[in-house]
PDB file of C-alpha atoms in Angstrom:
ATOM      1  CA  MET Z   1     -39.704  14.558  -6.634  1.00  0.00           C
ATOM      2  CA  ALA Z   2     -36.830  14.549  -9.074  1.00  0.00           C
ATOM      3  CA  PHE Z   3     -33.560  13.470  -8.250  1.00  0.00           C
ATOM      4  CA  SER Z   4     -30.249  14.888  -8.467  1.00  0.00           C
ATOM      5  CA  LEU Z   5     -26.516  14.312  -8.880  1.00  0.00           C
ATOM      6  CA  PRO Z   6     -25.094  14.650  -5.580  1.00  0.00           C
ATOM      7  CA  ASP Z   7     -21.736  16.591  -5.797  1.00  0.00           C
ATOM      8  CA  LEU Z   8     -18.625  14.498  -4.811  1.00  0.00           C
ATOM      9  CA  PRO Z   9     -17.236  15.447  -1.194  1.00  0.00           C
ATOM     10  CA  TYR Z  10     -13.663  15.937  -2.641  1.00  0.00           C
ATOM     11  CA  ALA Z  11     -11.770  16.870  -5.917  1.00  0.00           C
ATOM     12  CA  HIS Z  12     -11.569  14.370  -8.598  1.00  0.00           C
ATOM     13  CA  ASP Z  13      -7.893  13.540  -8.101  1.00  0.00           C
ATOM     14  CA  ALA Z  14      -8.285  13.427  -4.309  1.00  0.00           C
ATOM     15  CA  LEU Z  15      -8.161   9.429  -4.544  1.00  0.00           C
ATOM     16  CA  GLU Z  16      -4.951   9.253  -6.401  1.00  0.00           C
ATOM     17  CA  PRO Z  17      -3.195   6.628  -7.147  1.00  0.00           C
ATOM     18  CA  VAL Z  18      -6.002   4.460  -5.750  1.00  0.00           C
ATOM     19  CA  ILE Z  19      -8.627   5.759  -7.938  1.00  0.00           C
ATOM     20  CA  ASP Z  20      -7.274   8.454 -11.009  1.00  0.00           C
ATOM     21  CA  ALA Z  21      -8.775  11.549 -11.565  1.00  0.00           C
ATOM     22  CA  LYS Z  22     -10.238  10.735 -15.194  1.00  0.00           C
ATOM     23  CA  THR Z  23     -12.050   7.757 -13.827  1.00  0.00           C
ATOM     24  CA  MET Z  24     -14.004   9.862 -11.487  1.00  0.00           C
ATOM     25  CA  GLU Z  25     -14.752  12.418 -13.670  1.00  0.00           C
ATOM     26  CA  ILE Z  26     -16.414   9.757 -16.082  1.00  0.00           C
ATOM     27  CA  HIS Z  27     -17.560   7.522 -13.119  1.00  0.00           C
ATOM     28  CA  HIS Z  28     -19.546  10.283 -11.346  1.00  0.00           C
ATOM     29  CA  GLY Z  29     -20.153  12.904 -14.219  1.00  0.00           C
ATOM     30  CA  LYS Z  30     -21.167  10.322 -16.809  1.00  0.00           C
ATOM     31  CA  HIS Z  31     -22.239   6.979 -15.295  1.00  0.00           C
ATOM     32  CA  HIS Z  32     -24.027   8.569 -12.205  1.00  0.00           C
ATOM     33  CA  ASN Z  33     -25.493  11.223 -13.900  1.00  0.00           C
ATOM     34  CA  ALA Z  34     -26.896   8.756 -16.419  1.00  0.00           C
ATOM     35  CA  TYR Z  35     -28.451   7.164 -13.701  1.00  0.00           C
ATOM     36  CA  VAL Z  36     -30.300   9.941 -12.206  1.00  0.00           C
ATOM     37  CA  THR Z  37     -31.543  11.241 -15.650  1.00  0.00           C
ATOM     38  CA  ASN Z  38     -32.994   8.069 -16.379  1.00  0.00           C
ATOM     39  CA  LEU Z  39     -34.422   7.263 -12.888  1.00  0.00           C
ATOM     40  CA  ASN Z  40     -36.238  10.535 -13.272  1.00  0.00           C
ATOM     41  CA  LYS Z  41     -37.576   9.825 -16.391  1.00  0.00           C
ATOM     42  CA  ALA Z  42     -38.845   6.132 -15.359  1.00  0.00           C
ATOM     43  CA  ILE Z  43     -40.503   7.536 -12.422  1.00  0.00           C
ATOM     44  CA  GLU Z  44     -42.023  10.890 -13.842  1.00  0.00           C
ATOM     45  CA  GLY Z  45     -45.999  10.595 -13.651  1.00  0.00           C
ATOM     46  CA  THR Z  46     -45.886   7.638 -11.242  1.00  0.00           C
ATOM     47  CA  ASP Z  47     -47.017   7.003  -7.733  1.00  0.00           C
ATOM     48  CA  LEU Z  48     -43.173   6.707  -7.076  1.00  0.00           C
ATOM     49  CA  ASP Z  49     -42.366  10.340  -7.698  1.00  0.00           C
ATOM     50  CA  ASN Z  50     -42.763  11.596  -4.436  1.00  0.00           C
ATOM     51  CA  LYS Z  51     -41.073   8.503  -2.676  1.00  0.00           C
ATOM     52  CA  SER Z  52     -37.450   8.430  -1.396  1.00  0.00           C
ATOM     53  CA  ILE Z  53     -35.316   6.048  -3.074  1.00  0.00           C
ATOM     54  CA  GLU Z  54     -34.954   3.845  -0.219  1.00  0.00           C
ATOM     55  CA  GLU Z  55     -38.579   3.534  -0.249  1.00  0.00           C
ATOM     56  CA  ILE Z  56     -38.582   3.182  -4.101  1.00  0.00           C
ATOM     57  CA  LEU Z  57     -36.079   0.416  -3.797  1.00  0.00           C
ATOM     58  CA  GLY Z  58     -37.621  -1.566  -1.083  1.00  0.00           C
ATOM     59  CA  GLY Z  59     -40.739  -1.976  -2.902  1.00  0.00           C
ATOM     60  CA  THR Z  60     -42.233  -5.348  -3.618  1.00  0.00           C
ATOM     61  CA  SER Z  61     -42.415  -4.442  -7.338  1.00  0.00           C
ATOM     62  CA  ILE Z  62     -39.945  -2.434  -9.502  1.00  0.00           C
ATOM     63  CA  SER Z  63     -39.693  -2.100 -13.198  1.00  0.00           C
ATOM     64  CA  GLY Z  64     -36.398  -2.713 -14.780  1.00  0.00           C
ATOM     65  CA  PRO Z  65     -35.721   0.652 -15.675  1.00  0.00           C
ATOM     66  CA  VAL Z  66     -36.366   1.847 -12.042  1.00  0.00           C
ATOM     67  CA  ARG Z  67     -34.488  -1.079 -10.424  1.00  0.00           C
ATOM     68  CA  ASN Z  68     -31.612  -0.400 -12.581  1.00  0.00           C
ATOM     69  CA  ASN Z  69     -31.368   3.439 -12.350  1.00  0.00           C
ATOM     70  CA  GLY Z  70     -32.403   3.619  -8.906  1.00  0.00           C
ATOM     71  CA  GLY Z  71     -29.892   1.004  -8.020  1.00  0.00           C
ATOM     72  CA  GLY Z  72     -27.461   2.992  -9.991  1.00  0.00           C
ATOM     73  CA  HIS Z  73     -28.329   6.140  -8.333  1.00  0.00           C
ATOM     74  CA  PHE Z  74     -28.360   4.634  -4.593  1.00  0.00           C
ATOM     75  CA  ASN Z  75     -25.561   2.757  -4.970  1.00  0.00           C
ATOM     76  CA  HIS Z  76     -23.266   5.536  -6.189  1.00  0.00           C
ATOM     77  CA  SER Z  77     -24.605   7.788  -3.795  1.00  0.00           C
ATOM     78  CA  LEU Z  78     -23.153   5.686  -1.007  1.00  0.00           C
ATOM     79  CA  PHE Z  79     -20.021   4.794  -2.640  1.00  0.00           C
ATOM     80  CA  TRP Z  80     -18.701   8.593  -2.794  1.00  0.00           C
ATOM     81  CA  PRO Z  81     -18.863   9.254   0.542  1.00  0.00           C
ATOM     82  CA  SER Z  82     -17.395   5.866   1.677  1.00  0.00           C
ATOM     83  CA  MET Z  83     -13.854   6.700   0.475  1.00  0.00           C
ATOM     84  CA  THR Z  84     -11.299   9.664   1.145  1.00  0.00           C
ATOM     85  CA  SER Z  85      -7.835  10.526   0.221  1.00  0.00           C
ATOM     86  CA  PRO Z  86      -5.328   7.822   0.849  1.00  0.00           C
ATOM     87  CA  GLY Z  87      -4.539   7.144   4.463  1.00  0.00           C
ATOM     88  CA  SER Z  88      -6.708   9.759   5.940  1.00  0.00           C
ATOM     89  CA  GLY Z  89      -9.833   7.170   6.673  1.00  0.00           C
ATOM     90  CA  GLY Z  90      -8.332   6.121  10.112  1.00  0.00           C
ATOM     91  CA  ALA Z  91      -9.677   3.072  11.429  1.00  0.00           C
ATOM     92  CA  PRO Z  92     -12.671   1.219  12.690  1.00  0.00           C
ATOM     93  CA  SER Z  93     -13.445   2.138  16.184  1.00  0.00           C
ATOM     94  CA  GLY Z  94     -15.879   2.137  19.013  1.00  0.00           C
ATOM     95  CA  ASP Z  95     -19.152  -0.223  18.289  1.00  0.00           C
ATOM     96  CA  LEU Z  96     -18.133  -0.842  14.703  1.00  0.00           C
ATOM     97  CA  ALA Z  97     -14.968  -2.324  15.749  1.00  0.00           C
ATOM     98  CA  ALA Z  98     -16.234  -4.069  18.244  1.00  0.00           C
ATOM     99  CA  ALA Z  99     -19.054  -5.552  15.806  1.00  0.00           C
ATOM    100  CA  ILE Z 100     -16.537  -6.433  13.214  1.00  0.00           C
ATOM    101  CA  ASP Z 101     -14.442  -8.245  15.657  1.00  0.00           C
ATOM    102  CA  SER Z 102     -17.739 -10.030  17.212  1.00  0.00           C
ATOM    103  CA  ASP Z 103     -19.683 -10.483  13.988  1.00  0.00           C
ATOM    104  CA  LEU Z 104     -17.138 -10.953  11.280  1.00  0.00           C
ATOM    105  CA  GLY Z 105     -13.922 -12.419  13.284  1.00  0.00           C
ATOM    106  CA  GLY Z 106     -12.049  -9.128  12.869  1.00  0.00           C
ATOM    107  CA  LEU Z 107     -10.715  -6.799  10.569  1.00  0.00           C
ATOM    108  CA  ASP Z 108      -8.688  -8.926   8.495  1.00  0.00           C
ATOM    109  CA  LYS Z 109     -11.306 -11.348   8.317  1.00  0.00           C
ATOM    110  CA  LEU Z 110     -13.566  -8.778   6.687  1.00  0.00           C
ATOM    111  CA  LYS Z 111     -11.271  -7.828   4.289  1.00  0.00           C
ATOM    112  CA  GLU Z 112     -10.763 -11.426   3.192  1.00  0.00           C
ATOM    113  CA  GLU Z 113     -14.492 -11.996   2.782  1.00  0.00           C
ATOM    114  CA  PHE Z 114     -15.264  -8.698   1.291  1.00  0.00           C
ATOM    115  CA  GLY Z 115     -12.739  -9.213  -1.085  1.00  0.00           C
ATOM    116  CA  LYS Z 116     -13.936 -12.721  -1.944  1.00  0.00           C
ATOM    117  CA  ALA Z 117     -17.214 -11.350  -2.532  1.00  0.00           C
ATOM    118  CA  ALA Z 118     -16.008  -8.605  -4.997  1.00  0.00           C
ATOM    119  CA  ALA Z 119     -13.586 -10.757  -6.798  1.00  0.00           C
ATOM    120  CA  THR Z 120     -15.928 -13.530  -7.320  1.00  0.00           C
ATOM    121  CA  ARG Z 121     -18.854 -11.637  -8.383  1.00  0.00           C
ATOM    122  CA  PHE Z 122     -18.965 -12.640 -12.144  1.00  0.00           C
ATOM    123  CA  GLY Z 123     -19.588  -9.748 -14.314  1.00  0.00           C
ATOM    124  CA  SER Z 124     -20.704  -6.338 -13.186  1.00  0.00           C
ATOM    125  CA  GLY Z 125     -22.282  -5.685  -9.810  1.00  0.00           C
ATOM    126  CA  TRP Z 126     -21.080  -4.439  -6.142  1.00  0.00           C
ATOM    127  CA  ALA Z 127     -19.669  -6.220  -2.530  1.00  0.00           C
ATOM    128  CA  TRP Z 128     -21.218  -5.161   0.407  1.00  0.00           C
ATOM    129  CA  VAL Z 129     -20.985  -4.845   4.357  1.00  0.00           C
ATOM    130  CA  CYS Z 130     -24.363  -4.738   5.539  1.00  0.00           C
ATOM    131  CA  VAL Z 131     -26.204  -4.803   9.067  1.00  0.00           C
ATOM    132  CA  LEU Z 132     -28.677  -7.661   8.963  1.00  0.00           C
ATOM    133  CA  ASP Z 133     -30.653  -8.571  11.752  1.00  0.00           C
ATOM    134  CA  GLY Z 134     -28.565  -6.434  14.070  1.00  0.00           C
ATOM    135  CA  LYS Z 135     -25.147  -8.101  12.812  1.00  0.00           C
ATOM    136  CA  LEU Z 136     -22.699  -7.290   9.989  1.00  0.00           C
ATOM    137  CA  ASN Z 137     -23.188  -9.230   6.959  1.00  0.00           C
ATOM    138  CA  ILE Z 138     -20.894  -9.854   3.760  1.00  0.00           C
ATOM    139  CA  CYS Z 139     -22.605 -10.110   0.408  1.00  0.00           C
ATOM    140  CA  SER Z 140     -22.457  -9.090  -3.410  1.00  0.00           C
ATOM    141  CA  THR Z 141     -25.118  -8.235  -5.692  1.00  0.00           C
ATOM    142  CA  ALA Z 142     -25.321  -8.163  -9.480  1.00  0.00           C
ATOM    143  CA  ASN Z 143     -25.529  -5.190 -11.711  1.00  0.00           C
ATOM    144  CA  GLN Z 144     -26.757  -2.139  -9.977  1.00  0.00           C
ATOM    145  CA  ASP Z 145     -28.813  -4.188  -7.336  1.00  0.00           C
ATOM    146  CA  ASN Z 146     -28.305  -3.730  -3.736  1.00  0.00           C
ATOM    147  CA  PRO Z 147     -29.425  -5.212  -0.282  1.00  0.00           C
ATOM    148  CA  LEU Z 148     -32.484  -2.851  -0.058  1.00  0.00           C
ATOM    149  CA  MET Z 149     -34.047  -4.667  -2.988  1.00  0.00           C
ATOM    150  CA  LYS Z 150     -34.551  -7.852  -1.040  1.00  0.00           C
ATOM    151  CA  ALA Z 151     -38.201  -8.035  -2.245  1.00  0.00           C
ATOM    152  CA  ALA Z 152     -36.793  -8.155  -5.878  1.00  0.00           C
ATOM    153  CA  ILE Z 153     -33.437 -10.274  -5.742  1.00  0.00           C
ATOM    154  CA  GLY Z 154     -35.142 -12.489  -3.137  1.00  0.00           C
ATOM    155  CA  ASP Z 155     -33.350 -14.691  -0.653  1.00  0.00           C
ATOM    156  CA  ALA Z 156     -31.215 -16.615  -3.275  1.00  0.00           C
ATOM    157  CA  ALA Z 157     -28.954 -13.627  -3.353  1.00  0.00           C
ATOM    158  CA  GLY Z 158     -28.013 -14.238   0.253  1.00  0.00           C
ATOM    159  CA  CYS Z 159     -28.253 -10.373   0.526  1.00  0.00           C
ATOM    160  CA  GLY Z 160     -30.444  -7.909   2.299  1.00  0.00           C
ATOM    161  CA  GLY Z 161     -30.481  -5.295   5.409  1.00  0.00           C
ATOM    162  CA  THR Z 162     -28.932  -1.807   5.460  1.00  0.00           C
ATOM    163  CA  PRO Z 163     -25.825  -1.507   3.537  1.00  0.00           C
ATOM    164  CA  ILE Z 164     -23.126   0.697   5.000  1.00  0.00           C
ATOM    165  CA  LEU Z 165     -20.017   0.035   2.967  1.00  0.00           C
ATOM    166  CA  GLY Z 166     -20.046  -0.883  -0.827  1.00  0.00           C
ATOM    167  CA  LEU Z 167     -17.422  -1.316  -3.531  1.00  0.00           C
ATOM    168  CA  ASP Z 168     -18.109  -0.683  -7.355  1.00  0.00           C
ATOM    169  CA  VAL Z 169     -16.875  -3.703  -9.543  1.00  0.00           C
ATOM    170  CA  TRP Z 170     -18.179  -2.734 -12.844  1.00  0.00           C
ATOM    171  CA  GLU Z 171     -15.073  -2.344 -14.992  1.00  0.00           C
ATOM    172  CA  HIS Z 172     -15.962   1.625 -15.498  1.00  0.00           C
ATOM    173  CA  ALA Z 173     -14.933   2.002 -12.128  1.00  0.00           C
ATOM    174  CA  TYR Z 174     -11.365   0.691 -12.286  1.00  0.00           C
ATOM    175  CA  TYR Z 175     -10.624  -0.312 -16.024  1.00  0.00           C
ATOM    176  CA  LEU Z 176      -8.411   2.917 -16.573  1.00  0.00           C
ATOM    177  CA  ASN Z 177      -5.951   2.423 -13.974  1.00  0.00           C
ATOM    178  CA  TYR Z 178      -6.290  -1.605 -13.461  1.00  0.00           C
ATOM    179  CA  GLN Z 179      -7.455  -3.083 -16.627  1.00  0.00           C
ATOM    180  CA  ASN Z 180      -8.417  -6.588 -16.158  1.00  0.00           C
ATOM    181  CA  ARG Z 181      -6.696  -6.830 -12.507  1.00  0.00           C
ATOM    182  CA  ARG Z 182     -10.065  -6.402 -10.403  1.00  0.00           C
ATOM    183  CA  PRO Z 183      -8.172  -7.985  -7.549  1.00  0.00           C
ATOM    184  CA  ASP Z 184      -5.486  -5.065  -7.178  1.00  0.00           C
ATOM    185  CA  TYR Z 185      -8.282  -2.654  -7.338  1.00  0.00           C
ATOM    186  CA  ILE Z 186     -10.166  -4.307  -4.201  1.00  0.00           C
ATOM    187  CA  ALA Z 187      -6.805  -4.580  -2.036  1.00  0.00           C
ATOM    188  CA  ALA Z 188      -6.297  -0.843  -2.692  1.00  0.00           C
ATOM    189  CA  PHE Z 189      -9.716   0.279  -1.911  1.00  0.00           C
ATOM    190  CA  TRP Z 190      -9.047  -0.167   1.599  1.00  0.00           C
ATOM    191  CA  ASP Z 191      -6.436   2.407   1.518  1.00  0.00           C
ATOM    192  CA  VAL Z 192      -9.410   5.088   0.734  1.00  0.00           C
ATOM    193  CA  VAL Z 193     -12.381   3.750   2.721  1.00  0.00           C
ATOM    194  CA  ASN Z 194     -13.835   6.638   5.280  1.00  0.00           C
ATOM    195  CA  TRP Z 195     -14.193   4.568   8.239  1.00  0.00           C
ATOM    196  CA  GLY Z 196     -15.793   7.620  10.332  1.00  0.00           C
ATOM    197  CA  VAL Z 197     -18.616   7.460   7.543  1.00  0.00           C
ATOM    198  CA  VAL Z 198     -19.069   3.888   7.785  1.00  0.00           C
ATOM    199  CA  GLY Z 199     -19.182   3.938  11.472  1.00  0.00           C
ATOM    200  CA  GLU Z 200     -22.132   6.553  11.745  1.00  0.00           C
ATOM    201  CA  ARG Z 201     -23.819   4.708   9.151  1.00  0.00           C
ATOM    202  CA  TYR Z 202     -23.551   1.382  11.335  1.00  0.00           C
ATOM    203  CA  ALA Z 203     -24.705   3.408  14.283  1.00  0.00           C
ATOM    204  CA  ALA Z 204     -27.710   4.876  12.283  1.00  0.00           C
ATOM    205  CA  ALA Z 205     -28.561   1.192  11.239  1.00  0.00           C
ATOM    206  CA  LYS Z 206     -28.457  -0.126  14.420  1.00  0.00           C
ATOM    207  CA  GLY Z 207     -30.586   2.646  15.457  1.00  0.00           C
TER     208      GLY Z 207
END
């Protein structure tokens, strides 16, 4: 099967001033689209072309092009719906809120630890909130790796499980607005998190 670029669930300018329209146009229409195009090229004619992206990334042996472009496609497909217009994303509630309190020490502690994971990721990568062994876990990965790739990234990364929230800290995700001020971008991210979507993912991961 060929993968396709998912539509954004909002207009390009819907996240302003946190993320500007031009960044969204380039990030979604150029960067994500390139990952999709190159992923389809990498799996064409192989035994991967009838698998889901989750099955591909969870495999024990994936080539560099599949790892990089498959990760880029999955990560961004999770990233876009994780956000909504500033101030409209609500707050964690129900089972998710309870898990944040019990597993991570509360929402402020989640933001603190997630912020550290995002800010200290050297170079390009992602910060994650995952469900690992039934509990919430915060970690980060390099480049376009993600927690589904545990077989590929190994235990040394300290990252695994099912991702329910991710933040792109590649410079192309924030440089037009924030230049080198990655911590400002990370802090602003909380204004656009769609906690309803994150809660749905948590419920699905807990199964």
